[in-house]
Coordinates of C-alpha atoms in Angstrom, one line a residue:
Chain A
M22 CA -132.7 -53.0 -126.7
F23 CA -130.5 -56.0 -127.0
H24 CA -128.5 -54.4 -129.8
L25 CA -125.2 -53.9 -127.9
S26 CA -125.6 -57.0 -125.8
S27 CA -123.0 -59.1 -127.6
M28 CA -121.1 -56.2 -129.0
S29 CA -117.7 -57.2 -130.3
F30 CA -115.0 -55.5 -132.3
E31 CA -115.5 -57.9 -135.1
K32 CA -119.2 -57.4 -136.0
L33 CA -120.3 -54.9 -133.4
E34 CA -124.1 -55.0 -133.3
A35 CA -124.8 -57.7 -135.9
N36 CA -126.2 -60.3 -133.5
G37 CA -128.3 -57.7 -131.9
F38 CA -129.9 -56.7 -135.1
A39 CA -130.8 -60.3 -135.9
H40 CA -132.2 -60.7 -132.4
S41 CA -134.4 -57.6 -132.9
M42 CA -135.8 -59.0 -136.1
I43 CA -136.9 -62.4 -134.7
P44 CA -140.4 -61.4 -133.7
I45 CA -141.3 -59.8 -137.0
L46 CA -139.6 -62.4 -139.1
K47 CA -141.4 -65.2 -137.3
K48 CA -144.7 -63.6 -138.1
L49 CA -143.9 -62.9 -141.7
Y50 CA -142.4 -66.2 -142.7
K51 CA -144.4 -68.6 -140.4
D52 CA -145.4 -70.7 -143.4
D53 CA -142.0 -70.8 -145.0
P54 CA -139.3 -72.1 -142.7
E55 CA -136.6 -72.0 -145.4
A56 CA -137.2 -68.3 -146.1
Y57 CA -137.2 -67.7 -142.4
K58 CA -133.8 -69.2 -142.0
Q59 CA -132.4 -67.2 -144.9
A60 CA -133.9 -64.0 -143.4
L61 CA -132.3 -64.7 -140.0
E62 CA -128.9 -65.3 -141.7
R63 CA -129.3 -62.1 -143.7
H64 CA -129.5 -60.1 -140.5
T65 CA -126.3 -61.4 -138.9
A66 CA -124.1 -59.4 -141.2
F67 CA -121.9 -56.6 -139.7
Y68 CA -124.0 -53.8 -138.3
N69 CA -123.3 -50.8 -136.2
T70 CA -125.2 -47.6 -135.4
E71 CA -126.5 -45.4 -132.7
P72 CA -129.0 -47.9 -131.2
Q73 CA -131.6 -45.4 -130.0
V74 CA -132.3 -43.5 -133.2
G75 CA -131.2 -46.5 -135.1
S76 CA -134.7 -47.9 -134.4
L77 CA -135.5 -46.1 -137.7
V78 CA -133.4 -48.7 -139.6
N79 CA -135.2 -51.6 -137.8
G80 CA -138.5 -50.0 -138.9
V81 CA -137.4 -49.6 -142.5
V82 CA -136.0 -53.1 -142.7
A83 CA -139.2 -54.6 -141.1
S84 CA -141.3 -53.0 -143.8
I85 CA -139.0 -54.2 -146.6
E86 CA -139.1 -57.7 -145.2
E87 CA -142.8 -57.5 -145.1
E88 CA -143.0 -56.5 -148.8
R89 CA -140.7 -59.4 -149.6
A90 CA -142.8 -61.9 -147.6
N91 CA -145.8 -60.6 -149.5
G92 CA -144.2 -61.7 -152.7
K93 CA -142.6 -58.5 -153.9
E94 CA -139.3 -58.7 -155.8
V95 CA -136.7 -57.6 -153.1
N96 CA -133.3 -59.1 -153.3
D97 CA -130.7 -59.5 -150.6
E98 CA -128.5 -56.7 -151.9
M99 CA -131.2 -54.2 -151.6
I100 CA -131.8 -55.1 -147.9
H101 CA -128.0 -55.0 -147.2
S102 CA -127.5 -51.7 -149.0
V103 CA -130.4 -50.1 -147.1
K104 CA -128.9 -51.3 -143.8
T105 CA -125.4 -50.2 -144.5
G106 CA -126.4 -47.0 -146.3
L107 CA -128.5 -45.9 -143.3
M108 CA -126.3 -47.0 -140.4
G109 CA -123.5 -44.6 -141.1
P110 CA -125.4 -41.3 -141.4
I111 CA -127.7 -42.3 -138.5
A112 CA -124.8 -43.2 -136.2
G113 CA -123.1 -39.9 -137.1
M114 CA -126.3 -37.8 -136.4
G115 CA -127.4 -39.9 -133.5
D116 CA -124.1 -39.8 -131.7
S117 CA -123.6 -36.1 -132.1
I118 CA -127.1 -35.1 -131.3
I119 CA -127.7 -37.5 -128.4
Q120 CA -124.2 -37.6 -126.8
G121 CA -123.1 -34.2 -128.0
I122 CA -126.2 -32.1 -127.4
I123 CA -129.1 -33.7 -125.5
I124 CA -127.2 -35.5 -122.8
P125 CA -124.7 -32.7 -121.9
I126 CA -127.5 -30.1 -121.8
L127 CA -129.7 -32.3 -119.5
L128 CA -126.7 -33.3 -117.4
S129 CA -125.6 -29.7 -116.9
I130 CA -129.1 -28.7 -115.9
G131 CA -129.2 -31.6 -113.4
M132 CA -125.8 -30.8 -112.1
G133 CA -126.7 -27.2 -111.5
I134 CA -129.6 -28.2 -109.3
S135 CA -127.6 -31.0 -107.6
A136 CA -124.3 -29.0 -106.9
N137 CA -125.0 -28.9 -103.2
G138 CA -126.1 -32.6 -102.9
N139 CA -129.7 -32.1 -103.7
P140 CA -131.2 -35.3 -105.4
V141 CA -133.8 -33.4 -107.4
G142 CA -131.3 -32.6 -110.1
V143 CA -130.6 -36.3 -110.6
F144 CA -134.2 -37.0 -111.1
V145 CA -134.6 -34.1 -113.5
Y146 CA -131.9 -35.7 -115.6
I147 CA -133.4 -39.3 -115.4
L148 CA -136.9 -38.3 -116.2
G149 CA -136.0 -35.7 -118.9
Y150 CA -133.7 -38.1 -120.7
L151 CA -136.0 -41.1 -120.6
S152 CA -139.1 -39.2 -121.8
I153 CA -137.2 -37.7 -124.7
I154 CA -135.4 -40.8 -125.9
L155 CA -138.2 -43.3 -125.6
T156 CA -140.6 -41.1 -127.5
V157 CA -138.0 -40.4 -130.2
S158 CA -137.0 -44.0 -130.5
Y159 CA -140.6 -45.3 -130.8
L160 CA -141.6 -42.6 -133.3
L161 CA -138.6 -43.3 -135.5
Y162 CA -139.3 -47.0 -135.5
M163 CA -142.9 -46.5 -136.5
R164 CA -142.0 -43.8 -139.0
G165 CA -139.3 -46.0 -140.6
Y166 CA -141.8 -48.9 -140.8
K167 CA -144.5 -46.7 -142.5
M168 CA -142.3 -44.9 -144.9
G169 CA -140.1 -47.9 -145.8
V170 CA -137.4 -47.0 -148.3
Q171 CA -138.7 -43.5 -148.7
A172 CA -137.4 -42.7 -145.3
V173 CA -133.9 -43.2 -146.6
D174 CA -134.4 -40.4 -149.1
E175 CA -135.9 -38.2 -146.5
L176 CA -133.0 -38.6 -144.2
L177 CA -130.2 -38.3 -146.8
G178 CA -131.8 -35.5 -148.8
A179 CA -130.9 -31.8 -148.9
N180 CA -133.2 -31.0 -146.0
S181 CA -131.3 -33.3 -143.6
E182 CA -128.0 -31.5 -144.6
R183 CA -129.6 -28.2 -143.4
L184 CA -131.0 -29.8 -140.3
R185 CA -127.7 -31.3 -139.5
S186 CA -125.8 -28.0 -139.9
A187 CA -128.3 -26.3 -137.6
F188 CA -128.0 -29.1 -135.0
T189 CA -124.3 -29.0 -135.2
L190 CA -124.3 -25.3 -134.6
L191 CA -126.5 -25.6 -131.6
G192 CA -124.2 -28.3 -130.3
V193 CA -121.1 -26.3 -130.8
M194 CA -122.6 -23.4 -128.8
V195 CA -123.7 -25.6 -126.0
V196 CA -120.3 -27.2 -125.9
G197 CA -118.8 -23.7 -125.5
G198 CA -121.1 -23.1 -122.6
L199 CA -120.1 -26.4 -121.0
A200 CA -116.4 -25.5 -121.4
A201 CA -117.0 -22.3 -119.5
S202 CA -119.0 -24.0 -116.7
F203 CA -116.9 -27.0 -116.1
V204 CA -113.3 -26.5 -116.9
K205 CA -111.5 -25.0 -113.9
L206 CA -108.0 -23.6 -114.0
N207 CA -106.6 -20.7 -111.9
T208 CA -103.1 -19.4 -111.6
I209 CA -101.4 -18.4 -108.3
L210 CA -98.7 -16.5 -110.1
Q211 CA -97.8 -13.2 -108.4
I212 CA -96.1 -10.4 -110.3
P213 CA -94.0 -7.9 -108.4
N214 CA -95.3 -4.5 -109.1
G215 CA -93.3 -1.9 -107.3
E216 CA -93.9 -2.3 -103.6
E217 CA -96.8 -4.6 -103.8
V218 CA -97.4 -7.9 -105.5
L219 CA -100.0 -8.2 -108.1
E220 CA -102.1 -11.4 -108.2
F221 CA -102.1 -12.4 -111.8
Q222 CA -105.4 -14.2 -111.7
K223 CA -107.1 -11.0 -110.5
T224 CA -105.7 -9.1 -113.5
L225 CA -107.0 -11.9 -115.7
D226 CA -110.4 -11.8 -114.0
G227 CA -110.5 -8.1 -114.8
F228 CA -110.8 -8.5 -118.5
F229 CA -111.6 -12.2 -119.2
P230 CA -112.4 -14.4 -116.2
K231 CA -112.2 -17.8 -117.8
L232 CA -109.3 -17.2 -120.1
L233 CA -107.1 -20.0 -118.8
P234 CA -109.8 -22.7 -119.1
L235 CA -110.5 -21.4 -122.6
I236 CA -106.9 -21.8 -123.6
A237 CA -106.8 -25.3 -122.1
V238 CA -109.8 -26.4 -124.1
L239 CA -108.5 -24.9 -127.3
V240 CA -105.0 -26.5 -126.8
C241 CA -106.7 -29.9 -126.3
W242 CA -108.9 -29.5 -129.3
Y243 CA -105.9 -28.4 -131.4
L244 CA -103.9 -31.4 -130.4
I245 CA -106.7 -33.9 -131.1
S246 CA -108.1 -32.3 -134.2
K247 CA -105.1 -30.9 -136.0
R248 CA -102.2 -32.9 -134.6
K249 CA -104.3 -36.1 -134.5
W250 CA -103.2 -37.0 -131.0
S251 CA -105.1 -39.8 -129.3
A252 CA -107.2 -39.0 -126.2
T253 CA -104.8 -41.0 -124.1
K254 CA -101.9 -39.0 -125.2
V255 CA -103.7 -35.7 -124.4
L256 CA -104.6 -37.2 -121.0
L257 CA -100.9 -37.8 -120.3
F258 CA -100.2 -34.3 -121.5
L259 CA -102.7 -32.8 -119.1
I260 CA -101.1 -34.9 -116.2
V261 CA -97.7 -33.6 -117.1
V262 CA -99.0 -30.0 -117.3
S263 CA -100.7 -30.3 -113.9
I264 CA -97.5 -31.7 -112.2
A265 CA -95.3 -29.1 -113.8
G266 CA -97.7 -26.3 -113.0
V267 CA -97.9 -27.2 -109.3
L268 CA -94.2 -27.8 -108.9
L269 CA -93.4 -24.5 -110.6
N270 CA -96.0 -22.7 -108.4
V271 CA -98.0 -21.6 -111.4
F272 CA -101.3 -23.3 -110.5
Chain B
M19 CA -114.6 -59.8 -92.3
D20 CA -116.9 -56.9 -92.7
L21 CA -120.1 -58.4 -94.1
L22 CA -122.0 -55.1 -94.5
L23 CA -119.2 -53.6 -96.6
L24 CA -119.0 -56.7 -98.7
I25 CA -122.8 -56.5 -99.4
Q26 CA -122.5 -52.8 -100.2
G27 CA -119.6 -53.5 -102.6
L28 CA -121.6 -56.2 -104.3
L29 CA -124.6 -53.9 -104.7
I30 CA -122.4 -51.2 -106.2
G31 CA -120.9 -53.8 -108.5
I32 CA -124.4 -54.9 -109.7
F33 CA -125.3 -51.3 -110.5
C34 CA -122.0 -50.9 -112.4
Y35 CA -123.1 -53.9 -114.5
L36 CA -126.6 -52.5 -115.1
G37 CA -125.2 -49.2 -116.2
S38 CA -122.7 -50.7 -118.6
V39 CA -123.0 -50.0 -122.3
S40 CA -124.0 -53.5 -123.4
S41 CA -126.3 -54.3 -120.5
P42 CA -129.8 -54.8 -121.9
W43 CA -132.0 -54.9 -118.8
L44 CA -132.9 -51.3 -118.4
M45 CA -134.3 -50.7 -121.9
G46 CA -130.8 -51.1 -123.4
V47 CA -128.5 -48.1 -123.3
T48 CA -131.5 -45.8 -122.8
G49 CA -132.1 -46.6 -119.1
G50 CA -128.7 -48.3 -118.5
Y51 CA -125.7 -46.7 -120.0
Y52 CA -127.2 -43.2 -120.5
V53 CA -129.0 -43.1 -117.1
V54 CA -127.6 -45.5 -114.5
G55 CA -124.2 -45.4 -116.1
R56 CA -123.9 -41.6 -115.8
P57 CA -121.7 -40.5 -112.8
L58 CA -124.4 -38.0 -111.8
V59 CA -126.9 -40.8 -111.3
A60 CA -124.2 -43.2 -109.9
G61 CA -123.6 -40.6 -107.2
L62 CA -127.2 -40.8 -106.0
I63 CA -127.2 -44.7 -106.1
I64 CA -123.9 -45.0 -104.3
G65 CA -125.0 -42.4 -101.8
L66 CA -128.2 -44.5 -101.1
I67 CA -126.2 -47.7 -100.8
L68 CA -123.5 -46.3 -98.5
G69 CA -125.9 -44.1 -96.5
D70 CA -124.6 -40.6 -97.4
V71 CA -126.7 -39.3 -100.3
T72 CA -125.5 -35.7 -100.1
T73 CA -121.8 -36.5 -100.3
G74 CA -122.6 -39.1 -103.0
I75 CA -124.3 -36.6 -105.2
I76 CA -121.6 -33.9 -104.6
L77 CA -118.9 -36.4 -105.7
G78 CA -121.2 -37.5 -108.6
V79 CA -121.5 -34.0 -109.9
A80 CA -117.7 -33.5 -109.7
V81 CA -117.0 -36.8 -111.5
Q82 CA -119.7 -36.0 -114.0
A83 CA -118.0 -32.7 -114.8
A84 CA -114.9 -34.5 -115.8
F85 CA -116.9 -36.9 -118.0
I86 CA -119.5 -34.4 -119.2
A87 CA -118.5 -34.8 -122.8
T88 CA -117.8 -38.5 -122.7
I89 CA -118.6 -39.8 -126.1
S90 CA -118.2 -43.3 -127.5
T91 CA -118.5 -43.3 -131.2
G92 CA -118.3 -46.5 -133.3
G93 CA -117.4 -48.6 -130.3
T94 CA -114.3 -46.7 -129.3
Q95 CA -113.6 -44.6 -126.3
N96 CA -110.8 -43.5 -124.0
S97 CA -112.1 -44.3 -120.6
E98 CA -114.8 -46.6 -119.4
I99 CA -117.3 -44.3 -117.8
T100 CA -119.3 -46.9 -115.8
Y101 CA -116.3 -48.4 -114.1
A102 CA -115.0 -44.8 -113.5
A103 CA -118.3 -43.7 -112.0
Y104 CA -118.9 -46.6 -109.6
G105 CA -115.4 -47.3 -108.6
G106 CA -114.2 -43.7 -108.2
I107 CA -117.3 -42.3 -106.4
A108 CA -117.6 -45.3 -104.1
L109 CA -113.9 -45.2 -103.1
G110 CA -114.0 -41.4 -102.8
L111 CA -117.0 -41.5 -100.5
L112 CA -115.6 -44.3 -98.3
S113 CA -112.3 -42.6 -97.8
N114 CA -113.7 -39.1 -97.2
A115 CA -111.7 -37.8 -100.1
D116 CA -112.4 -34.4 -101.6
T117 CA -113.8 -33.9 -105.1
G118 CA -110.5 -33.5 -106.9
V119 CA -109.2 -36.8 -105.5
A120 CA -112.4 -38.6 -106.4
V121 CA -112.2 -37.3 -109.9
T122 CA -108.6 -38.5 -110.3
L123 CA -109.5 -41.9 -108.8
S124 CA -112.3 -42.2 -111.3
V125 CA -110.1 -41.5 -114.3
G126 CA -107.6 -44.1 -113.1
I127 CA -110.3 -46.7 -112.6
G128 CA -111.9 -45.8 -115.9
T129 CA -108.7 -46.5 -117.7
L130 CA -108.3 -49.9 -116.0
G131 CA -112.0 -50.6 -116.7
L132 CA -111.5 -49.9 -120.4
I133 CA -109.0 -52.7 -120.6
L134 CA -111.6 -55.1 -119.2
H135 CA -114.2 -53.7 -121.5
N136 CA -112.0 -54.2 -124.6
L137 CA -111.2 -57.7 -123.4
M138 CA -115.0 -58.4 -123.4
M139 CA -115.4 -57.0 -126.9
I140 CA -112.7 -59.3 -128.2
V141 CA -114.0 -62.4 -126.4
N142 CA -117.5 -61.6 -127.7
S143 CA -116.4 -62.6 -131.2
V144 CA -117.0 -66.2 -130.1
W145 CA -120.7 -65.6 -130.1
N146 CA -120.8 -64.3 -133.7
K147 CA -120.0 -67.7 -135.2
R148 CA -122.5 -69.4 -132.9
T149 CA -125.2 -66.9 -133.9
E150 CA -124.5 -67.4 -137.6
K151 CA -124.8 -71.1 -137.1
A152 CA -128.0 -70.7 -135.2
A153 CA -129.4 -68.4 -137.9
A154 CA -128.6 -71.0 -140.6
E155 CA -130.5 -73.6 -138.6
G156 CA -133.4 -71.1 -138.1
N157 CA -133.0 -71.5 -134.4
A158 CA -134.3 -68.3 -132.8
T159 CA -133.9 -69.4 -129.2
K160 CA -130.2 -70.1 -129.9
I161 CA -129.7 -66.7 -131.4
I162 CA -131.2 -65.1 -128.3
Y163 CA -129.0 -67.2 -126.1
N164 CA -125.9 -66.2 -128.0
N165 CA -126.8 -62.6 -128.3
A166 CA -128.2 -61.9 -124.9
V167 CA -127.5 -64.6 -122.3
Y168 CA -123.9 -65.8 -122.6
P169 CA -122.2 -62.4 -123.3
Q170 CA -124.2 -60.9 -120.5
L171 CA -122.9 -63.5 -118.0
L172 CA -119.4 -62.6 -119.0
N173 CA -120.1 -58.9 -118.7
F174 CA -121.7 -59.4 -115.3
V175 CA -118.6 -61.2 -113.9
L176 CA -116.2 -58.6 -115.4
R177 CA -118.1 -55.8 -113.7
V178 CA -119.3 -57.1 -110.4
V179 CA -116.2 -58.9 -109.3
P180 CA -113.6 -56.1 -109.7
I181 CA -115.9 -53.4 -108.3
T182 CA -116.8 -55.5 -105.3
L183 CA -113.2 -56.3 -104.6
A184 CA -112.1 -52.6 -105.1
V185 CA -114.8 -51.3 -102.7
Y186 CA -114.0 -54.0 -100.1
F187 CA -110.3 -53.8 -100.1
G188 CA -109.8 -50.3 -101.5
Q189 CA -111.3 -48.3 -98.7
G190 CA -108.6 -48.8 -96.1
F191 CA -105.9 -48.6 -98.7
I192 CA -107.0 -45.3 -100.2
T193 CA -107.5 -43.7 -96.8
R194 CA -104.0 -44.7 -95.8
V195 CA -102.5 -43.4 -99.0
L196 CA -104.3 -40.1 -98.8
D197 CA -103.0 -39.7 -95.2
I198 CA -99.3 -40.0 -96.2
I199 CA -99.1 -38.3 -99.6
P200 CA -97.7 -34.7 -99.5
K201 CA -99.8 -31.6 -100.1
D202 CA -98.3 -31.0 -103.5
V203 CA -99.7 -34.3 -104.8
T204 CA -103.2 -33.5 -103.6
Q205 CA -102.9 -30.1 -105.3
I206 CA -101.8 -31.7 -108.5
M207 CA -104.9 -34.0 -108.3
T208 CA -107.1 -31.0 -107.8
V209 CA -105.6 -29.1 -110.7
L210 CA -105.9 -32.2 -112.9
G211 CA -109.5 -32.7 -111.8
G212 CA -110.3 -29.2 -113.0
L213 CA -108.5 -29.7 -116.3
L214 CA -109.9 -33.1 -117.3
P215 CA -113.2 -31.8 -118.6
A216 CA -111.2 -29.9 -121.2
L217 CA -110.2 -33.2 -122.7
G218 CA -113.8 -34.5 -122.9
I219 CA -115.0 -31.2 -124.4
A220 CA -112.1 -31.2 -126.9
L221 CA -113.2 -34.7 -128.1
L222 CA -116.8 -33.4 -128.5
M223 CA -115.5 -30.4 -130.4
N224 CA -113.6 -32.7 -132.6
L225 CA -116.8 -34.6 -133.4
L226 CA -118.9 -31.5 -134.1
I227 CA -116.5 -28.9 -135.6
K228 CA -115.6 -29.7 -139.2
E229 CA -114.5 -26.2 -140.3
N230 CA -112.4 -23.8 -138.3
K231 CA -114.9 -21.0 -138.7
Q232 CA -117.3 -22.9 -136.5
L233 CA -115.1 -22.0 -133.6
I234 CA -116.8 -18.6 -133.5
F235 CA -120.0 -20.4 -132.3
F236 CA -117.9 -22.2 -129.6
L237 CA -116.6 -18.8 -128.5
T238 CA -120.1 -17.3 -128.5
G239 CA -121.3 -20.1 -126.2
F240 CA -118.3 -19.7 -123.9
V241 CA -118.6 -15.9 -123.6
I242 CA -122.3 -16.1 -123.0
I243 CA -121.7 -18.3 -120.0
V244 CA -118.8 -16.3 -118.7
F245 CA -120.2 -12.8 -119.1
F246 CA -124.0 -12.9 -119.3
T247 CA -125.6 -15.9 -117.5
D248 CA -124.8 -19.1 -115.7
S249 CA -127.9 -20.8 -117.0
M250 CA -127.4 -23.5 -119.6
I251 CA -131.1 -23.3 -120.3
A252 CA -130.8 -19.7 -121.4
L253 CA -127.9 -20.6 -123.6
T254 CA -129.7 -23.5 -125.1
V255 CA -132.8 -21.4 -126.0
F256 CA -130.5 -18.7 -127.5
G257 CA -128.6 -21.4 -129.4
V258 CA -131.8 -22.8 -130.8
L259 CA -132.8 -19.4 -132.1
I260 CA -129.4 -19.0 -133.9
A261 CA -129.6 -22.5 -135.2
Y262 CA -133.1 -21.8 -136.6
I263 CA -132.0 -18.7 -138.3
V264 CA -129.1 -20.5 -139.9
F265 CA -131.5 -23.3 -140.9
L266 CA -133.7 -20.8 -142.7
S267 CA -130.9 -19.0 -144.4
L268 CA -129.4 -22.3 -145.6
G269 CA -132.8 -23.2 -147.1
Q270 CA -132.8 -20.0 -149.1
S271 CA -129.4 -20.5 -150.7
Q272 CA -130.5 -24.0 -151.5
I273 CA -133.5 -22.8 -153.5
E274 CA -131.3 -20.2 -155.3
T275 CA -128.9 -22.8 -156.5
D276 CA -131.8 -24.9 -157.7
D277 CA -133.1 -22.0 -159.7
D278 CA -129.7 -21.4 -161.3
G279 CA -129.6 -25.0 -162.3
V280 CA -132.9 -24.7 -164.1
I281 CA -131.8 -21.6 -166.0

């Protein structure tokens, strides 16, 4: 919970991890103040992950520390490598699943209900999100604790690769839906057609209603993904497009 | 001096702090950043504080659309969503702006907010050394102070003060500006407000799409919403079905390669 509290560019969540280990370390090393100090120091090393599903790492590390306190041969490198080995994949999966799939889906459901100012949609989002994440976070911590290092293999094994592809695919489809729902762009171009003028947007609506938003998203994606533009640069680009479009009477 | 407005600004600033990414009080990011920090929820809270829940939520939904796909991976981001939500929606509501203007205000405030947020991330390096020292001494209380208390005081000041001032002084300013700007500029803001979600979605695609052929699933999702249904729930269920089929088929090919290996 306090993971991001003192987040800094230098060590990101290192202090938070140490903080979260205090209760368990205190219990484990209560008869050995020297080992307790060493353990605390061990956990101030650079650390960064998705804090909600990252509870798995806290669970794993707690169980390893317990083994060590009970006299098993566990060296510092092992604990560091477990932490650094887990934090990357978990951050990747956690960020894309939570921020890429769960939150956008719940938000868009809530937004649909709240579009006319109805507060019910807001509560749907709050309750839905809290119940999902708190359950997942708690289960992952306990699971990490019970399985110890084995959890590492389970997460990094072939099964997780399949699971990850499947989740990514779901995410990509949902993102497609979000694009269609939330990006808005219409043209006011008029094409002279004999005596009458043809409203170009109506023609577009005839065969593909949201074609312009689709193009806008694909252009942005192309610039970021293929041209390696920064988000700020794309933002400026969109501003220029809006200004030019309005002044030239296109939008 | 308008005391009521000052108190309202202060309350909004405090919620902006509670919803910030590093605020620990509401179960860390779970209840804070990902709930109170979302513009949709901010709309409700601001609406309650300023006494107009309906407008608050409508503006919240509009700003949320622009930030629907906001992601912050590995501590980097392009706009600070909590500053954007609380500053933009509050000023939009107070100056009776329409949704496009509120969205543009949010993006502007979010960019300024990001500067403050990054400043905090840099200053927070100070606590690292102190925490290391505390750990070497085996001093748990000191670790807690250096991880939770001091950085949070800084975060609190950096959130509450600017947002309170913006709400207090910004209202009259924004209203006057909106009165004198020409129609073209408002139109540009509206167009931009509609386009901004494209950026967030593109960032999300960049995170998820590793191979170009995955674009077909993006198109499928897009087309389903355009031509078949408006419901995200329907799309999600359909997406789960496809994902499950792919999961099963991937499993099969996995086993086959294993067999080949044995032979």
